[in-house]
mmCIF file of C-alpha atoms and ligand atoms in Angstrom:
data_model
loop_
_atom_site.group_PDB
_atom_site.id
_atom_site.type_symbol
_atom_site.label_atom_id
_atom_site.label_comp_id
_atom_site.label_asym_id
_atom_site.label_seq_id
_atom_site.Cartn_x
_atom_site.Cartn_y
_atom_site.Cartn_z
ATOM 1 C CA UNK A 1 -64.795 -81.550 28.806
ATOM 2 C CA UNK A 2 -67.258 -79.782 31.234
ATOM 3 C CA UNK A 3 -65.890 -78.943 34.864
ATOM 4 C CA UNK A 4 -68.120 -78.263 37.898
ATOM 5 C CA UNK A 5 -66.724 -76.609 41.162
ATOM 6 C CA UNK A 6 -68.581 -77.622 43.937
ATOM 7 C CA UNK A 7 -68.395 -74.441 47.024
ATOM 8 C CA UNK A 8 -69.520 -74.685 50.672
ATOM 9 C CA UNK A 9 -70.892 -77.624 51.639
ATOM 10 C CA UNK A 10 -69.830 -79.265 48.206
ATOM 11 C CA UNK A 11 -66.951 -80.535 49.330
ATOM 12 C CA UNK A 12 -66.922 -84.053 49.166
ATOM 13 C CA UNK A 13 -68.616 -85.201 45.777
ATOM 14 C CA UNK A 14 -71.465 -83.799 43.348
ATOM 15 C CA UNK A 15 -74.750 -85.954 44.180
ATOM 16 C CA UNK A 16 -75.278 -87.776 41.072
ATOM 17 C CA UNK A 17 -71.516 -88.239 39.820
ATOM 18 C CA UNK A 18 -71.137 -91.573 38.394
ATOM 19 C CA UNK A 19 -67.783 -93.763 38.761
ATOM 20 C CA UNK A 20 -66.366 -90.989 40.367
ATOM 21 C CA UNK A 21 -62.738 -91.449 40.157
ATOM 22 C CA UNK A 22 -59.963 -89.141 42.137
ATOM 23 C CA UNK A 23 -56.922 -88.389 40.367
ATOM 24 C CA UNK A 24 -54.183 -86.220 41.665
ATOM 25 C CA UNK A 25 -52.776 -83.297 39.400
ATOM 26 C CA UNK A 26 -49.721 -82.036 39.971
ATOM 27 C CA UNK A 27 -49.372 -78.482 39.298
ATOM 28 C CA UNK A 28 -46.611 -75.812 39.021
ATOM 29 C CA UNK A 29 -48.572 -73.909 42.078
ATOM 30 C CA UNK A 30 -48.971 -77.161 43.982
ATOM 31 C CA UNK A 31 -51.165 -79.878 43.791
ATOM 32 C CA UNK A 32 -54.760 -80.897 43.504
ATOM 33 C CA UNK A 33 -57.027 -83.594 43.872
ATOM 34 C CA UNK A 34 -59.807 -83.799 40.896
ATOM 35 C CA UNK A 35 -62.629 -86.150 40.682
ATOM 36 C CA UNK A 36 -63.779 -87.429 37.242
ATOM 37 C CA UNK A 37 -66.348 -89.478 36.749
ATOM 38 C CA UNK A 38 -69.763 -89.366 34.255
ATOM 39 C CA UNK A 39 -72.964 -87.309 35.093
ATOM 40 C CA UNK A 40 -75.825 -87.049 32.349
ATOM 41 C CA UNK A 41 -73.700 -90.034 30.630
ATOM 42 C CA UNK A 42 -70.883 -87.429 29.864
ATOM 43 C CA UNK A 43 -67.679 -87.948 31.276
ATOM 44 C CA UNK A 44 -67.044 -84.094 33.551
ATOM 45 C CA UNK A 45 -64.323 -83.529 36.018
ATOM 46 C CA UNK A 46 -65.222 -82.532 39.473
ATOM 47 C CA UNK A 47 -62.795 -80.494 41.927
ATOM 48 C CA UNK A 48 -63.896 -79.169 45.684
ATOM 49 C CA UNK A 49 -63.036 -75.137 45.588
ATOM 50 C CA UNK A 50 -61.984 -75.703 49.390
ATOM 51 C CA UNK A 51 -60.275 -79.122 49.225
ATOM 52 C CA UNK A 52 -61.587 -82.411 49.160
ATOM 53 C CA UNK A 53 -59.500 -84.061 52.202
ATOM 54 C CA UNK A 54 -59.021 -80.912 54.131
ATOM 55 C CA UNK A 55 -60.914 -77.593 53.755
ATOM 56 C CA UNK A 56 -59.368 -74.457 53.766
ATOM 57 C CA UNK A 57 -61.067 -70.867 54.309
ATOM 58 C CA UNK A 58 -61.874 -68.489 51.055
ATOM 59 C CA UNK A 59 -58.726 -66.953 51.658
ATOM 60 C CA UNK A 60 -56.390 -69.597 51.469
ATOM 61 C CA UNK A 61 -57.525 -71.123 48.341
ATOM 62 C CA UNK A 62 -55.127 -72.039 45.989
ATOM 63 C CA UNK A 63 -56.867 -71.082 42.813
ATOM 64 C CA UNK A 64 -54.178 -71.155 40.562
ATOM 65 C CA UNK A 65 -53.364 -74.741 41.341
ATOM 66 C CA UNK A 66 -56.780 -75.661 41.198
ATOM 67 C CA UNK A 67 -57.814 -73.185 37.678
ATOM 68 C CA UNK A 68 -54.434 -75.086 36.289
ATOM 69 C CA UNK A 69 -55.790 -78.639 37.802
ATOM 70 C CA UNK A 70 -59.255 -78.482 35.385
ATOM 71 C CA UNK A 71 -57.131 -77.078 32.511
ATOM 72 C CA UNK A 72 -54.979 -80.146 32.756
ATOM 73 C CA UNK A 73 -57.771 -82.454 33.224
ATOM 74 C CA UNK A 74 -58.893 -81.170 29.925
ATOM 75 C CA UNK A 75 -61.659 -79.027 31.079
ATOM 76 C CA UNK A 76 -63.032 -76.508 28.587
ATOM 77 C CA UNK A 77 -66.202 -74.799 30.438
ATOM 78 C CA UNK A 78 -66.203 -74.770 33.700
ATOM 79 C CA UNK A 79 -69.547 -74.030 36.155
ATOM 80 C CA UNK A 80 -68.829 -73.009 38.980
ATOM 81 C CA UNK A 81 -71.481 -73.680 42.286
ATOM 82 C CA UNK A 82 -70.938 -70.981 44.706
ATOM 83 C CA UNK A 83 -73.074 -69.937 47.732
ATOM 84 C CA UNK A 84 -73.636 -66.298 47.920
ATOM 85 C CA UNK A 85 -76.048 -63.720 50.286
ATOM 86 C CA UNK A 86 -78.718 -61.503 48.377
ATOM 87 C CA UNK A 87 -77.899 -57.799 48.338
ATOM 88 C CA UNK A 88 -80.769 -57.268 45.980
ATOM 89 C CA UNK A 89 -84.316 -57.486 47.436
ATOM 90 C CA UNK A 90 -85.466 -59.845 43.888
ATOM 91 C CA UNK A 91 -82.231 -62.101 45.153
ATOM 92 C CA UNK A 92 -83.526 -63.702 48.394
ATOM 93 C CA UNK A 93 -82.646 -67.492 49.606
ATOM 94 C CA UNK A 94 -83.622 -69.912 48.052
ATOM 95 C CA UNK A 95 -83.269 -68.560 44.416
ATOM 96 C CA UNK A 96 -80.376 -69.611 41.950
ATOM 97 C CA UNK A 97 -78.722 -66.530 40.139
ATOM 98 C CA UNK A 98 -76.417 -66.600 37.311
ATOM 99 C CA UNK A 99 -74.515 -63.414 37.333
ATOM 100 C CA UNK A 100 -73.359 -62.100 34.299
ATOM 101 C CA UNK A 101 -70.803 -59.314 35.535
ATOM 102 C CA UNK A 102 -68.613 -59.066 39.138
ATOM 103 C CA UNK A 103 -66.762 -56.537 41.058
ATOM 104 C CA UNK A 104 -63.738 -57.470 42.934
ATOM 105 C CA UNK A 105 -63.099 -55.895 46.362
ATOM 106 C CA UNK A 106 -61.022 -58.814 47.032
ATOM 107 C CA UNK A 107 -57.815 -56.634 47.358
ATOM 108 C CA UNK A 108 -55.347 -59.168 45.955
ATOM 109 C CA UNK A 109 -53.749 -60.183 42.555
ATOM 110 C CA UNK A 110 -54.846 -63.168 40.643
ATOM 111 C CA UNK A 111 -52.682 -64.058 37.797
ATOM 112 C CA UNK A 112 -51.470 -66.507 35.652
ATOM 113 C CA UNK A 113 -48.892 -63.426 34.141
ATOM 114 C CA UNK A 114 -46.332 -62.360 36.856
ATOM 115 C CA UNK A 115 -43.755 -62.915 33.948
ATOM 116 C CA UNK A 116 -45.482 -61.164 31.151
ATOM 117 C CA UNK A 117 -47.203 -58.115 29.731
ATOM 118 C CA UNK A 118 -50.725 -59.423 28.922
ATOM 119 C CA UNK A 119 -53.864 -58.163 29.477
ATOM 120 C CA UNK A 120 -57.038 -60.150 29.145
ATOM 121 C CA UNK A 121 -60.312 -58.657 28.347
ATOM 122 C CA UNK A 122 -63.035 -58.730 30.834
ATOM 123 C CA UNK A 123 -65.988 -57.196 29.121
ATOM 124 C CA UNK A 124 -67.685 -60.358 29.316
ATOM 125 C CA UNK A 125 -66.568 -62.097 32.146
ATOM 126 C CA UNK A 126 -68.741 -64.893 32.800
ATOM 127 C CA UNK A 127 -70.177 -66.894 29.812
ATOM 128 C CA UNK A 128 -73.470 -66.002 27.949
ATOM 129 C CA UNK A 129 -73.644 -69.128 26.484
ATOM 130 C CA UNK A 130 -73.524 -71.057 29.194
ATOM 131 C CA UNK A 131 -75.976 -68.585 31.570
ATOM 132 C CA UNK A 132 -78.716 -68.856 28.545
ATOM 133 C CA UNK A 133 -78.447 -72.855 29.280
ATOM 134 C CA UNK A 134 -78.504 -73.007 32.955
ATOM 135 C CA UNK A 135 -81.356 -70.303 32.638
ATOM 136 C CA UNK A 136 -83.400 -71.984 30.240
ATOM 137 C CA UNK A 137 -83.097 -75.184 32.035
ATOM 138 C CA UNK A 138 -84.223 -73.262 35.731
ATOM 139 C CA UNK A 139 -87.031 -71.683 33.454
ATOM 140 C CA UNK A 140 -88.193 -75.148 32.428
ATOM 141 C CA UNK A 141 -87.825 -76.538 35.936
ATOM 142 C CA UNK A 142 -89.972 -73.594 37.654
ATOM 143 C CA UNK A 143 -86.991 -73.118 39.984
ATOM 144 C CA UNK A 144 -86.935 -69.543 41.339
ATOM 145 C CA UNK A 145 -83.581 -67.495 39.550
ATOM 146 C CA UNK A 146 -82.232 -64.793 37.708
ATOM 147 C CA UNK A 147 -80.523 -65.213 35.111
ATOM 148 C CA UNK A 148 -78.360 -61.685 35.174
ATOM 149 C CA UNK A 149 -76.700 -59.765 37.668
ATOM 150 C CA UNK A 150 -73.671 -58.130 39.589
ATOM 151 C CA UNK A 151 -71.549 -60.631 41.588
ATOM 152 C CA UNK A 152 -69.545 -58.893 44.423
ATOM 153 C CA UNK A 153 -66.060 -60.613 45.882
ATOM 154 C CA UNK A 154 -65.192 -59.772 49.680
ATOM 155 C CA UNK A 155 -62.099 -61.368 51.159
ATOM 156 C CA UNK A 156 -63.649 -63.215 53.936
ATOM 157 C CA UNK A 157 -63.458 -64.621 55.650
ATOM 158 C CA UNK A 158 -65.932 -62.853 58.442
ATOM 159 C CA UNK A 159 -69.190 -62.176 56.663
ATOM 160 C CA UNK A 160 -69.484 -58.264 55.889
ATOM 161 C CA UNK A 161 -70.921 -55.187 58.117
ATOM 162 C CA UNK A 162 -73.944 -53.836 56.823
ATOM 163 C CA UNK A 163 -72.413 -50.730 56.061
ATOM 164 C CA UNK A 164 -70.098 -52.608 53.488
ATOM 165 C CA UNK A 165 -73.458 -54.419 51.813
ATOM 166 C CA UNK A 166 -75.193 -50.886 51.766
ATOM 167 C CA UNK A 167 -71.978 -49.473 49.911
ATOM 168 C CA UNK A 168 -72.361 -52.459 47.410
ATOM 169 C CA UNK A 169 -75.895 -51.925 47.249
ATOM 170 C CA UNK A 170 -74.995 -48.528 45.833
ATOM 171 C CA UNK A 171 -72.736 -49.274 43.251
ATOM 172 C CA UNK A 172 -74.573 -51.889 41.847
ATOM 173 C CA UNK A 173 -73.767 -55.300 43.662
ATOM 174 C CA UNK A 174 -76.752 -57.677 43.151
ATOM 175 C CA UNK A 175 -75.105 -60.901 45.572
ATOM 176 C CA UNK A 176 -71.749 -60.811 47.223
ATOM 177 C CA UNK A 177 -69.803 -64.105 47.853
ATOM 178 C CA UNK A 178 -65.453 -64.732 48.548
ATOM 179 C CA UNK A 179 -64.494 -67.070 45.705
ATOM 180 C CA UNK A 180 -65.763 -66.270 42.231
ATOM 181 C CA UNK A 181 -63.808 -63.431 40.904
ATOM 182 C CA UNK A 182 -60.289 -65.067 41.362
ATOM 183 C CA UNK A 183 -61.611 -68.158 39.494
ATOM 184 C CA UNK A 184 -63.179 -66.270 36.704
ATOM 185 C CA UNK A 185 -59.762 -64.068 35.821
ATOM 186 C CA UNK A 186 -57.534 -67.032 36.421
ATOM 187 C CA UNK A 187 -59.718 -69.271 33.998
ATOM 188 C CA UNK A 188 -60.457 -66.234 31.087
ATOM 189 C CA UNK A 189 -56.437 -66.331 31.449
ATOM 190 C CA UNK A 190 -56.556 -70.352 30.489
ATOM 191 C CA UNK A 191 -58.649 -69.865 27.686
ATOM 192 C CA UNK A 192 -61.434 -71.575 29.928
ATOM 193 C CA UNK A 193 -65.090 -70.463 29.720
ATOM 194 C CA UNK A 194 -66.670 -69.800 33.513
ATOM 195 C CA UNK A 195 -69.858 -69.186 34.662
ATOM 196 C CA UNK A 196 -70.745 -69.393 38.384
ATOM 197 C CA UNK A 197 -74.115 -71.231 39.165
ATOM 198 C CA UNK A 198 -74.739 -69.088 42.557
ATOM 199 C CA UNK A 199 -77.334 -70.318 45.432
ATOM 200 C CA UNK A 200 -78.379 -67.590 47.146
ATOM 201 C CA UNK A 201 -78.434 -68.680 51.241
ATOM 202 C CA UNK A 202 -78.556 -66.232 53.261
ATOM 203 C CA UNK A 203 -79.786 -62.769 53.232
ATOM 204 C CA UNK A 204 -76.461 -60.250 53.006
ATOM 205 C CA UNK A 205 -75.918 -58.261 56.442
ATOM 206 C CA UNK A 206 -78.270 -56.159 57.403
ATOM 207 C CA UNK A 207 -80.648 -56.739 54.725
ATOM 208 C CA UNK A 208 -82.710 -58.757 57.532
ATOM 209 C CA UNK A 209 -82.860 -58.159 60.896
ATOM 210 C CA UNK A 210 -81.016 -61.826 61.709
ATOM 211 C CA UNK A 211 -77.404 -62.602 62.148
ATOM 212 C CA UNK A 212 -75.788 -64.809 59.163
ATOM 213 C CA UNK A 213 -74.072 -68.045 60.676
ATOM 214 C CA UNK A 214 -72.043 -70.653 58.516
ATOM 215 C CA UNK A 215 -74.417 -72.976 59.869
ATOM 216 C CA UNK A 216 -77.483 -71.550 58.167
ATOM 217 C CA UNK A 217 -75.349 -71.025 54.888
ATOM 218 C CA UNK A 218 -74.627 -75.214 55.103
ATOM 219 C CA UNK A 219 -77.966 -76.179 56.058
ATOM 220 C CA UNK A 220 -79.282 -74.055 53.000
ATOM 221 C CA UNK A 221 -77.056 -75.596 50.482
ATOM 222 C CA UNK A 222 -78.232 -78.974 51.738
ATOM 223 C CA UNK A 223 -81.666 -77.953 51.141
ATOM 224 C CA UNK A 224 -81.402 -76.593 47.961
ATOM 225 C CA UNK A 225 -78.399 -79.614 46.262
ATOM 226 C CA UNK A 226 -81.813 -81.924 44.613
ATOM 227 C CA UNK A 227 -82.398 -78.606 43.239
ATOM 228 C CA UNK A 228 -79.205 -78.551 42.301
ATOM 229 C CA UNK A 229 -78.315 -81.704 40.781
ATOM 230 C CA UNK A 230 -81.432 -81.884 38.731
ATOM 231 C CA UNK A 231 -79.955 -78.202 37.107
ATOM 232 C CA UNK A 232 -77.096 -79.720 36.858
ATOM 233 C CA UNK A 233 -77.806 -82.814 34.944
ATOM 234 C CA UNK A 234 -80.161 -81.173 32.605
ATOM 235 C CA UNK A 235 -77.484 -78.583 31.851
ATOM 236 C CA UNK A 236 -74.532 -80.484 31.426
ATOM 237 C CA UNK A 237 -76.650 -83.212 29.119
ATOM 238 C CA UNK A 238 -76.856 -79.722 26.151
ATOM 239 C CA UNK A 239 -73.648 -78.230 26.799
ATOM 240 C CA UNK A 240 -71.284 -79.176 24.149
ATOM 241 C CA UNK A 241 -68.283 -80.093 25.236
HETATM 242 N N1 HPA B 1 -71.242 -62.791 52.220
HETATM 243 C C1 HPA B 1 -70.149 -63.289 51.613
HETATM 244 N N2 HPA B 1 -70.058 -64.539 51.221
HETATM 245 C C2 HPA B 1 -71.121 -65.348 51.407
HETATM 246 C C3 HPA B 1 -72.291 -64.893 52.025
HETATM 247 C C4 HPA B 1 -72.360 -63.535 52.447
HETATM 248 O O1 HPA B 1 -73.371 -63.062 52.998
HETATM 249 N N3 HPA B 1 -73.150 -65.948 52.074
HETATM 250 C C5 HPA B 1 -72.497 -66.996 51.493
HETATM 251 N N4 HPA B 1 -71.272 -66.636 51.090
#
């Protein structure tokens, strides 16, 4: 079963979802509200990072209950739609990137193990397989993308200074959202495969000259989600799963 994880301005379905259907999964971390339903004819499971009724801020997502949520739903690949600002100058609004490495400045823990030794490996963090699908399918659409590149995780939630994106700049950060990273480590713990799908909607601070609002980052989700859904639906009809 494919999973999608709709971010800012995703919150309250996926455009496209068919029969969509919300079912409420109780989890040992608390629970979550999951939307299943059929896109591209195959059945997927939806879930709103932030909440479906009620958002809540980057920093008070509960990704554990919602990572355990799409493993109980029976999800096995999960792509996750995340809104991001463009560190790097070939990144800039508008353009879908699907990083294939992250660095986590996000300061916290994000475990599955507090009871165990284990380690996972993070070589690979994201999914190849799934990136070389979503990038063929962008290719074949003519939407503008990359298909590689360095995901950076702030806390949030205020935006960063642009002394922080100029440090991140340096060592290598290509787009810098709040939510990925704890997704990605809690999932590679589940056995799930992840790989965000990031929109790039807003310039990172201090890259331009203007000031980043929320606002801007909605309206630019809105503008790109036709984009979106048609990636979406080609995608998800060649994934196996
Ligand atoms: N920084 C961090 N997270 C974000 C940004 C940003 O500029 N834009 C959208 N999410």
């Amino acid at each position: 079963m494919i999973g999608v994880i709709g971010g800012s301005g995703l919150y309250k379905s996926l455009k496209g979802l068919e029969k969509p259907r919300d079912v409420v999964k109780q989890t040992p971390y608390g629970q979550v509200i999951v939307t299943a339903g059929y896109f591209s004819g195959k059945e997927i499971v939806f879930l709103s990072r932030h909440g479906k009724i009620k958002q809540v801020p980057p920093h008070r997502i509960n990704h554990r209950a919602n990572i355990y949520a799409l493993k109980k739903s029976g999800v096995e690949k999960i792509i996750a739609v995340s809104a991001v600002g463009g560190i790097n100058t070939e990144m800039p609004p508008g353009f879908f990137v699907l990083p294939s490495q992250y660095i986590d400045f996000t300061r916290e823990v994000h475990t599955f193990y507090d009871e165990e030794i284990k380690h996972v490996d993070m070589t690979e963090p994201f999914s190849a397989e799934l990136r070389k699908c979503i990038g063929n399918v962008l290719e074949e659409l003519k939407f503008q993308h990359v298909d590689h590149g360095v995901y950076v995780c702030m806390p949030g939630p205020q935006f960063e200074t642009p002394a922080e994106i100029k440090m991140l700049s340096t060592i290598g950060g290509d787009i810098v959202g709040m939510t990925v990273v704890p997704e990605a480590k809690l999932a590679r713990e589940m056995g799930i495969t992840y790989q965000p799908l990031c929109m790039v909607v807003n310039w990172a601070a201090g890259i331009s000259a203007e000031q980043i609002t929320h606002e801007t980052t909605l309206r630019v989700v809105a503008e790109m989600n036709d984009k979106l859904t048609a990636v979406l639906q080609k995608a998800i009809e060649r994934i196996e799963a």
